[in-house]
PDB file of C-alpha atoms in Angstrom:
ATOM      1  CA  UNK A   1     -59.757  41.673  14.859  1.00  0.00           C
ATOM      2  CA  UNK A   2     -60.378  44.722  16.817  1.00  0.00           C
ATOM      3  CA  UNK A   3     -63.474  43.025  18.830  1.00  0.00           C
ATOM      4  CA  UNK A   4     -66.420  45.479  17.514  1.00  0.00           C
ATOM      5  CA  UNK A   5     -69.326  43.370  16.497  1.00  0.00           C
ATOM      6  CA  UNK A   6     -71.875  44.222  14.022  1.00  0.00           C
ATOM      7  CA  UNK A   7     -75.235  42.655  12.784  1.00  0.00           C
ATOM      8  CA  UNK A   8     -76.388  41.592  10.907  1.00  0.00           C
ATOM      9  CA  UNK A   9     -73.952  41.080   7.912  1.00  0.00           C
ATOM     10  CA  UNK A  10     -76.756  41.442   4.768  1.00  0.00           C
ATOM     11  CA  UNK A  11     -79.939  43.134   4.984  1.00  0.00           C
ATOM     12  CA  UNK A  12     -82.267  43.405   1.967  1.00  0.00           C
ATOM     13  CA  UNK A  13     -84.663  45.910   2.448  1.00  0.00           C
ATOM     14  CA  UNK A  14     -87.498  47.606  -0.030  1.00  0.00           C
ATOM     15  CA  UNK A  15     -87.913  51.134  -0.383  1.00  0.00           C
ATOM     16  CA  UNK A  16     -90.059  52.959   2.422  1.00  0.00           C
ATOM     17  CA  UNK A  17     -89.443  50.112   4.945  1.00  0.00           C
ATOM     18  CA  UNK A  18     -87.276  50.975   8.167  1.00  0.00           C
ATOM     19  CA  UNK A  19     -84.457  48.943   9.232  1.00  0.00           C
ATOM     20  CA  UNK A  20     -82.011  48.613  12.756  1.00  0.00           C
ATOM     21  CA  UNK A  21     -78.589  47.680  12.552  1.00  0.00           C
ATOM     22  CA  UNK A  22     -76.448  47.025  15.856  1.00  0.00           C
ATOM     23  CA  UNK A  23     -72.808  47.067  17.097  1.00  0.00           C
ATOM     24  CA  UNK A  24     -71.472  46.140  19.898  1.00  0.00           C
ATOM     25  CA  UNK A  25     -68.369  48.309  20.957  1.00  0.00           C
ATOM     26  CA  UNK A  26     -64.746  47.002  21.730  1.00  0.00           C
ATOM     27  CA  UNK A  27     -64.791  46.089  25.534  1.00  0.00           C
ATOM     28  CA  UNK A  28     -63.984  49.178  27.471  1.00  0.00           C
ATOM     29  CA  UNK A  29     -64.999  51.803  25.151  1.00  0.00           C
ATOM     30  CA  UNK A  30     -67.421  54.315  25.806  1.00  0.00           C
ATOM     31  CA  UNK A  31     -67.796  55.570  22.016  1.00  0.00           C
ATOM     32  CA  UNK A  32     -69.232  54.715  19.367  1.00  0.00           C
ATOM     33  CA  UNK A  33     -69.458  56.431  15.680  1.00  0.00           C
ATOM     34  CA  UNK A  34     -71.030  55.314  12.784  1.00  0.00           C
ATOM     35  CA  UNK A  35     -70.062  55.634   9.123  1.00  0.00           C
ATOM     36  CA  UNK A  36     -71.895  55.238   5.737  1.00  0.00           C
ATOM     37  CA  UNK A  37     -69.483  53.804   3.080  1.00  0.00           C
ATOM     38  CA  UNK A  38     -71.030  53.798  -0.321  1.00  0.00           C
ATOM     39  CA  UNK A  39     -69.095  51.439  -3.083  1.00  0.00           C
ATOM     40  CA  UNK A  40     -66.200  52.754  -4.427  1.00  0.00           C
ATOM     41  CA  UNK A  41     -65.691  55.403  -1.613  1.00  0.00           C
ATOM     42  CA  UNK A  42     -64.761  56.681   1.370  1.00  0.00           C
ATOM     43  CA  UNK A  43     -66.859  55.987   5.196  1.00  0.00           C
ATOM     44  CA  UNK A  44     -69.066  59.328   5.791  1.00  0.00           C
ATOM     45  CA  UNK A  45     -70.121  60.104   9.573  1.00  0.00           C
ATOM     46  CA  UNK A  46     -73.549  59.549  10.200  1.00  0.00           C
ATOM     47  CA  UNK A  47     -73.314  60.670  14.159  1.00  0.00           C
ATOM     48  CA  UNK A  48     -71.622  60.063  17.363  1.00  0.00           C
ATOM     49  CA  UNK A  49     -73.287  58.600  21.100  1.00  0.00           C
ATOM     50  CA  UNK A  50     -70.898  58.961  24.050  1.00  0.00           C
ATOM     51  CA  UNK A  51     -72.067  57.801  27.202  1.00  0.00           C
ATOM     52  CA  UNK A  52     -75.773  56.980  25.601  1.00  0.00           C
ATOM     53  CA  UNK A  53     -76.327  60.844  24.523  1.00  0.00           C
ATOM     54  CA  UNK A  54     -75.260  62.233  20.448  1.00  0.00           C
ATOM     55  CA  UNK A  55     -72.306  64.159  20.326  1.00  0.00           C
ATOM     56  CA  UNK A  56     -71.963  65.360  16.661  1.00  0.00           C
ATOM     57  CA  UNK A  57     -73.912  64.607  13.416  1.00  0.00           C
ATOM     58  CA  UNK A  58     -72.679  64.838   9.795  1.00  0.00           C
ATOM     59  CA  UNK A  59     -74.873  65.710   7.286  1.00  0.00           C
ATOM     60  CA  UNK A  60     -77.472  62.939   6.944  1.00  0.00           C
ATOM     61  CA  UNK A  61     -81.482  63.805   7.564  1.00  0.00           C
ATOM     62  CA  UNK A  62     -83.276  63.116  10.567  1.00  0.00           C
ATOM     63  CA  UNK A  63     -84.518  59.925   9.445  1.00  0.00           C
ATOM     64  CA  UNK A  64     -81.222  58.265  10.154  1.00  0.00           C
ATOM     65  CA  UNK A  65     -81.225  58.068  14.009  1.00  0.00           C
ATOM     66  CA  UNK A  66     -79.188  56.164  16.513  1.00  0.00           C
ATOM     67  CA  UNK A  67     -79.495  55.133  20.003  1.00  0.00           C
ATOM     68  CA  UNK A  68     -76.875  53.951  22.812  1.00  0.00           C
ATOM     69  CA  UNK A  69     -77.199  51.886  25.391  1.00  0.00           C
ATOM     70  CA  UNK A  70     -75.834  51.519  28.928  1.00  0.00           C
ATOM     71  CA  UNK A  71     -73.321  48.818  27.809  1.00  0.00           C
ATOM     72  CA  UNK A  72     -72.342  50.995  25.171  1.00  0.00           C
ATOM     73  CA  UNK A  73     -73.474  48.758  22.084  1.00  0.00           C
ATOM     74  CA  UNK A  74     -75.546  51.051  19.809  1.00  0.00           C
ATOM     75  CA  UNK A  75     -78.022  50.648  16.929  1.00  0.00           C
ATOM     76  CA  UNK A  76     -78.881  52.330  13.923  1.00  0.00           C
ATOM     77  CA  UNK A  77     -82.038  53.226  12.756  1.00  0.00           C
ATOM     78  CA  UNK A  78     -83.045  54.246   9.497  1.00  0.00           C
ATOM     79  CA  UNK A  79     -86.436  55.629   8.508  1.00  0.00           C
ATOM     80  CA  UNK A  80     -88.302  55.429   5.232  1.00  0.00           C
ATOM     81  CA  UNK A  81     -85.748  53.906   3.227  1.00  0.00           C
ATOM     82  CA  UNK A  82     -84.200  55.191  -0.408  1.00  0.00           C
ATOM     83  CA  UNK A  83     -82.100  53.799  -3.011  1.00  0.00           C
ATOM     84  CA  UNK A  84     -79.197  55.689  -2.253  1.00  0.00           C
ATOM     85  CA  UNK A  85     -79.037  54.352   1.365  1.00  0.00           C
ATOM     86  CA  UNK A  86     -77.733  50.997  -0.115  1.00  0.00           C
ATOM     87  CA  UNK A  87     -73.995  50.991   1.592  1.00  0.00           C
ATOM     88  CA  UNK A  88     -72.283  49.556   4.006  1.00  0.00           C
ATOM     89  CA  UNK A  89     -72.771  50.709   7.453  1.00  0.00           C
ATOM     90  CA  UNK A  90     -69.880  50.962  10.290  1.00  0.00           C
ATOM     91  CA  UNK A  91     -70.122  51.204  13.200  1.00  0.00           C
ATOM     92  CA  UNK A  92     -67.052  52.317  14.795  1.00  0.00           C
ATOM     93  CA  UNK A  93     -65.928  52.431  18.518  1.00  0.00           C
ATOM     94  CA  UNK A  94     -63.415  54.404  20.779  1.00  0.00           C
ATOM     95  CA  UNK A  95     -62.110  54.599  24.407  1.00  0.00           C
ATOM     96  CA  UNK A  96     -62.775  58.021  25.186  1.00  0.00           C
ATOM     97  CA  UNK A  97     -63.340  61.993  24.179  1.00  0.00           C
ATOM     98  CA  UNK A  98     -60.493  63.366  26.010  1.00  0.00           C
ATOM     99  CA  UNK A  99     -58.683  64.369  22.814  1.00  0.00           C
ATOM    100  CA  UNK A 100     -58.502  62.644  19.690  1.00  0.00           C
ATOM    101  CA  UNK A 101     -59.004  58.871  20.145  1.00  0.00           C
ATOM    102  CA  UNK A 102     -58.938  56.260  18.083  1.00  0.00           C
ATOM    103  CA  UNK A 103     -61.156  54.634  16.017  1.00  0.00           C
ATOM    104  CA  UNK A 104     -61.732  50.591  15.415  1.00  0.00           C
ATOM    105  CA  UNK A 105     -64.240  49.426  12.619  1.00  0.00           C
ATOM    106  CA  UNK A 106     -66.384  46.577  12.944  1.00  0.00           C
ATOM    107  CA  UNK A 107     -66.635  44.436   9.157  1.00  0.00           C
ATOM    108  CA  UNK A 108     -69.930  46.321   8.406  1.00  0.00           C
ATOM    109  CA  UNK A 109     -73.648  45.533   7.366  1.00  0.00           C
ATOM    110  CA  UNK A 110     -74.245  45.863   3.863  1.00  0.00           C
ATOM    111  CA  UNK A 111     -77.660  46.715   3.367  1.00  0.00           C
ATOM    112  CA  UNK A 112     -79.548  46.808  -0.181  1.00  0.00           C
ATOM    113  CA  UNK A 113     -82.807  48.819  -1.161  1.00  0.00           C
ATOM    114  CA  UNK A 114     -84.275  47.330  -3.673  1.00  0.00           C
TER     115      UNK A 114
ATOM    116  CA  UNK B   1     -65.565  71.412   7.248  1.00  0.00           C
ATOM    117  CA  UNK B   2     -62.536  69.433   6.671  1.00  0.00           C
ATOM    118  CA  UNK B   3     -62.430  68.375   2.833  1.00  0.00           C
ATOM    119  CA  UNK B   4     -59.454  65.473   2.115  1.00  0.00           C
ATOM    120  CA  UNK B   5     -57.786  64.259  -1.224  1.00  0.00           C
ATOM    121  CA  UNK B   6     -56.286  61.273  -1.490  1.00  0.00           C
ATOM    122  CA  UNK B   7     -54.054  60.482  -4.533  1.00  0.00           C
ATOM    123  CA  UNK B   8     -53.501  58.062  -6.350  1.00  0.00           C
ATOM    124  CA  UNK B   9     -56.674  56.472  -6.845  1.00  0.00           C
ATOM    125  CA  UNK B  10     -55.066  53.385  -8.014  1.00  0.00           C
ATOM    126  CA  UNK B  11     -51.415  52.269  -7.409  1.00  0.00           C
ATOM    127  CA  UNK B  12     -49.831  49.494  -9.044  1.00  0.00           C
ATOM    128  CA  UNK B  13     -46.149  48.368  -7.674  1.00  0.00           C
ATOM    129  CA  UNK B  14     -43.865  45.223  -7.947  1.00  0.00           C
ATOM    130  CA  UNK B  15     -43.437  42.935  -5.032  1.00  0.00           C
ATOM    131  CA  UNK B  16     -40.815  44.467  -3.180  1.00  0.00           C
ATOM    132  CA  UNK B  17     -41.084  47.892  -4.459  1.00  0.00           C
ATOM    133  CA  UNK B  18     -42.207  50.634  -2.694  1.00  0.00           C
ATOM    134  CA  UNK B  19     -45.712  52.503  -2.452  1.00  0.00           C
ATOM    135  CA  UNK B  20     -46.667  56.107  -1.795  1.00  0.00           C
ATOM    136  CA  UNK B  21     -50.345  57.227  -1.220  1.00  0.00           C
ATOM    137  CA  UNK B  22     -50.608  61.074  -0.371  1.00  0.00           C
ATOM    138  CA  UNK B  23     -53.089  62.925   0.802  1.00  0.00           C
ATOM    139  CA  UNK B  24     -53.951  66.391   1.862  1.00  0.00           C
ATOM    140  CA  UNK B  25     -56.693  68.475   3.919  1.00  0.00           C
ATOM    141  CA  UNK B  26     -58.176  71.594   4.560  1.00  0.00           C
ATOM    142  CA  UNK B  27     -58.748  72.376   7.859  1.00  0.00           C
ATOM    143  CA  UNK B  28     -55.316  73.790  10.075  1.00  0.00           C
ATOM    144  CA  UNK B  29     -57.291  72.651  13.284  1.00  0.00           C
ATOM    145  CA  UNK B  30     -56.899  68.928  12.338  1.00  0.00           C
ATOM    146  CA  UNK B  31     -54.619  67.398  14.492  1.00  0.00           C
ATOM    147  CA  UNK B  32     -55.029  63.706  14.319  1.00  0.00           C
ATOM    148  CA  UNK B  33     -54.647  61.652  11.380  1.00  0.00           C
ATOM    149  CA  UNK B  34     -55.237  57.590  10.847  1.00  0.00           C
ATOM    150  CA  UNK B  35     -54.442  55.480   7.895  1.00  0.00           C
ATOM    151  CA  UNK B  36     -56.929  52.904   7.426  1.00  0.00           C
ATOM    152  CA  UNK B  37     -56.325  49.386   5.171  1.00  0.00           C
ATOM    153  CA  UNK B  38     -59.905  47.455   4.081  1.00  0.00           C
ATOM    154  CA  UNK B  39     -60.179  44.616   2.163  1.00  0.00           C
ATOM    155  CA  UNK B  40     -62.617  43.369   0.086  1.00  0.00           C
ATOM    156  CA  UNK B  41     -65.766  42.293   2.311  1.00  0.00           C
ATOM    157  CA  UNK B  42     -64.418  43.618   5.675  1.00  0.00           C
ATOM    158  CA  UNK B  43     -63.944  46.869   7.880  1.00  0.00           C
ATOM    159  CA  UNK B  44     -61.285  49.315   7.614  1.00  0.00           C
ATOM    160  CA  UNK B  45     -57.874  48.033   9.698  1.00  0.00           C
ATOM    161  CA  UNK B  46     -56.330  50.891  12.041  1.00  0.00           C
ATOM    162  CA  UNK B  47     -52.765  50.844  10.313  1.00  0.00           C
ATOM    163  CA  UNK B  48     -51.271  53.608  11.646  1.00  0.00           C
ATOM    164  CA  UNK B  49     -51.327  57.212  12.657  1.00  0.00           C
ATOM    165  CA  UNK B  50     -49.998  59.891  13.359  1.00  0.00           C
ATOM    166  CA  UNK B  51     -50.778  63.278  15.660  1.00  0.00           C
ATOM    167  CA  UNK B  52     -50.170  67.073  14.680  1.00  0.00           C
ATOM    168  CA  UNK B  53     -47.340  67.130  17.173  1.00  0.00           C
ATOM    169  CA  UNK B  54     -44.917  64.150  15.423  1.00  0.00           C
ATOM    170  CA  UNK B  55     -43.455  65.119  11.797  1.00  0.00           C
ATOM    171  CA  UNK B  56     -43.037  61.317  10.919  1.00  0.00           C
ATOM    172  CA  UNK B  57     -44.188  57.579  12.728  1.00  0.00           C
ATOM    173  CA  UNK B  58     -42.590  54.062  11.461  1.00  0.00           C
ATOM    174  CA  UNK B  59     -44.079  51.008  11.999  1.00  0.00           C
ATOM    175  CA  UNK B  60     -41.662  47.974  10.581  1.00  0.00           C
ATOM    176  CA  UNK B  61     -42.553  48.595   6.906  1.00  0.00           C
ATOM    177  CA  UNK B  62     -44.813  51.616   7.106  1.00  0.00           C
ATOM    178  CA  UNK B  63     -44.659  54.960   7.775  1.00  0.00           C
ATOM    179  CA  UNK B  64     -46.463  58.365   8.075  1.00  0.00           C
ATOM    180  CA  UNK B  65     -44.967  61.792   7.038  1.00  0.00           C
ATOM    181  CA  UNK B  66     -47.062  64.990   8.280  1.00  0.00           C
ATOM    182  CA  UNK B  67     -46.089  68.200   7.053  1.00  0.00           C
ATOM    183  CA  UNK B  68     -48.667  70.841   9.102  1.00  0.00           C
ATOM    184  CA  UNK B  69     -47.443  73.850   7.163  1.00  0.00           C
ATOM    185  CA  UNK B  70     -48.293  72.501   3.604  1.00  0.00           C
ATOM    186  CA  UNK B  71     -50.978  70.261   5.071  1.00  0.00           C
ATOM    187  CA  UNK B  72     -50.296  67.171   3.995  1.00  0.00           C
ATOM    188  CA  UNK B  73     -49.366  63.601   5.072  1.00  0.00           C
ATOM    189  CA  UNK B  74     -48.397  60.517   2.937  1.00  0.00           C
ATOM    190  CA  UNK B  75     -48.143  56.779   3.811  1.00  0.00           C
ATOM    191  CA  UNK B  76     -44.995  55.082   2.494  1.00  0.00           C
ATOM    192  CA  UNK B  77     -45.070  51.380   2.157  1.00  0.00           C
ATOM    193  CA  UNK B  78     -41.795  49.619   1.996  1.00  0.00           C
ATOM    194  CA  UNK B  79     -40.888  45.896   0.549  1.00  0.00           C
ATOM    195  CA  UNK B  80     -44.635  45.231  -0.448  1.00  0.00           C
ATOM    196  CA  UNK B  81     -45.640  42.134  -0.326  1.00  0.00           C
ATOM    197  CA  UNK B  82     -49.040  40.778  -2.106  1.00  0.00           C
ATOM    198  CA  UNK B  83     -50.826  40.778   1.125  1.00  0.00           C
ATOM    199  CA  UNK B  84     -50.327  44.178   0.922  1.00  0.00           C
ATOM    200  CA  UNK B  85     -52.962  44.470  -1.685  1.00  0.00           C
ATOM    201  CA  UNK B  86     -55.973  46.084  -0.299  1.00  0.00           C
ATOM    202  CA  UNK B  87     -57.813  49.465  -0.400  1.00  0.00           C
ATOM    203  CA  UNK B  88     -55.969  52.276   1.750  1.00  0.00           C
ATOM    204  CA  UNK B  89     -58.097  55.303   3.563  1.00  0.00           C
ATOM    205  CA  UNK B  90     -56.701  58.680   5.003  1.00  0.00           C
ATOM    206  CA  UNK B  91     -58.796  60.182   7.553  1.00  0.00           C
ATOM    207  CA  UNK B  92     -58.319  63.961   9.321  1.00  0.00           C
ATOM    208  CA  UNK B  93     -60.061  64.650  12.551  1.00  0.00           C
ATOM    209  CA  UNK B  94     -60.306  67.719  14.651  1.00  0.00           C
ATOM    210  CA  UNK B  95     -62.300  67.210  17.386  1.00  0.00           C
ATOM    211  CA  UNK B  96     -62.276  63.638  17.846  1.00  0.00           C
ATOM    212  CA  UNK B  97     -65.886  62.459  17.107  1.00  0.00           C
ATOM    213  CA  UNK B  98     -66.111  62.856  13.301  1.00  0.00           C
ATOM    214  CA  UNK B  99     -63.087  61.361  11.169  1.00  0.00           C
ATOM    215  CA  UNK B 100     -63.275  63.029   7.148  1.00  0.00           C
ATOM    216  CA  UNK B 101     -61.888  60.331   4.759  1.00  0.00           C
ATOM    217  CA  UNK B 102     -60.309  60.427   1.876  1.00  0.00           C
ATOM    218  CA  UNK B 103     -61.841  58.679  -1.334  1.00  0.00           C
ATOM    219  CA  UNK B 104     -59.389  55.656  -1.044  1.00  0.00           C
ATOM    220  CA  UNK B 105     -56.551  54.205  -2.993  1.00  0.00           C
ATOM    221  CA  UNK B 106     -56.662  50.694  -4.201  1.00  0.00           C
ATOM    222  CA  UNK B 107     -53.354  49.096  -4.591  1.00  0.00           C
ATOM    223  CA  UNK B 108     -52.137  46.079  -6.285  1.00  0.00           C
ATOM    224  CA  UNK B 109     -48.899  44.305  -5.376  1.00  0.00           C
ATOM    225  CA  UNK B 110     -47.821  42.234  -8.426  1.00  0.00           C
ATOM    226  CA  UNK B 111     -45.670  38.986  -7.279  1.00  0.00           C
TER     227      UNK B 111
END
């Protein structure tokens, strides 16, 4: 177990609704990044915080937005919801930027548009 | 950015045989590079990795080759066992926020 929390486990959502999803980081890290895994593939970065400010986006739309806080657990926001954002969602946590650091996964929320 | 290829997509190996999973990437300025396990239902497990700087890492039955010039690193699991069996994920990273998988290979360990 690598100690990152996230919740909730399942989420069924309809299209257009908005939905939060929260981790809570391994104790000590400042970092946390989070992933969308669609079935059958690899996790793709969403965005980075560090230190409650983004610090690098992949290519999702501005609908998917994130927040950290000062205990360094984050959420996950996701805006007018589409088919294709049924995934899993990781949340991923790390000590520090100085270099390469890293990573531990959390076991995910799967989350269904229906 | 960094584009990674991960082959085989599926691996199939006798208990006590060996695996291979290779992958290769793009970008020269990666310089750190994980191996992730997941199983059905759960996260991706840290495994093992390896930096730019180190041509090979061994942990008991697994190990990580880099080879920087031809870019390209490979996983090499040794005296599988069926607990093995789980889906396996290279990742490259350059400037340690975002981490490019590979599409993931699932292997089977017969007993």
């Amino acid at each position: 177990e690598t100690g990152v929390t996230q919740s909730p486990t399942h989420l069924i959502k309809t299209r257009g609704q908005q939905v939060t999803l929260r981790c809570s980081s391994q104790s000590g890290h400042n970092t946390v990044s989070w992933y969308q895994q669609a079935l059958g593939q690899g996790p793709q970065f969403i965005f980075q915080y560090y230190r409650e400010e983004e610090n690098g986006r992949g290519n999702f739309p501005p609908r998917f937005s994130g927040l950290q806080f000062p205990n360094y657990s984050s959420e996950l926001n996701v805006n007018a919801l589409e088919l294709d954002d049924s995934a899993l969602y990781l949340c991923a946590s790390s000590l520090d930027l100085a270099g390469v650091d890293t990573q531990y996964f959390g076991p995910g929320t799967r989350l269904t548009v229906l | 950015g960094e584009n990674v290829e991960q082959h085989p997509s599926t691996l199939s190996v006798q208990e006590g045989d060996s695996a291979v999973i290779k992958c290769t990437y793009s970008d020269s300025a990666s310089n750190y590079f994980p191996w992730y396990k997941q199983e059905l239902g759960k996260g991706p497990q840290l495994i093992i990795d390896i930096r730019s700087n180190v041509g090979e890492k061994k942990d008991q039955r697994i190990a990580v080759t880099l080879n920087k010039t031809a870019k390209h690193f490979s996983l090499h699991i040794t005296e599988t066992q069926p607990e093995d069996s789980a889906v396996y994920f290279c990742a490259a990273s350059t400037t340690g926020n975002q981490f490019y998988f590979g599409t993931g290979t699932s292997l089977t360990v017969i007993p």
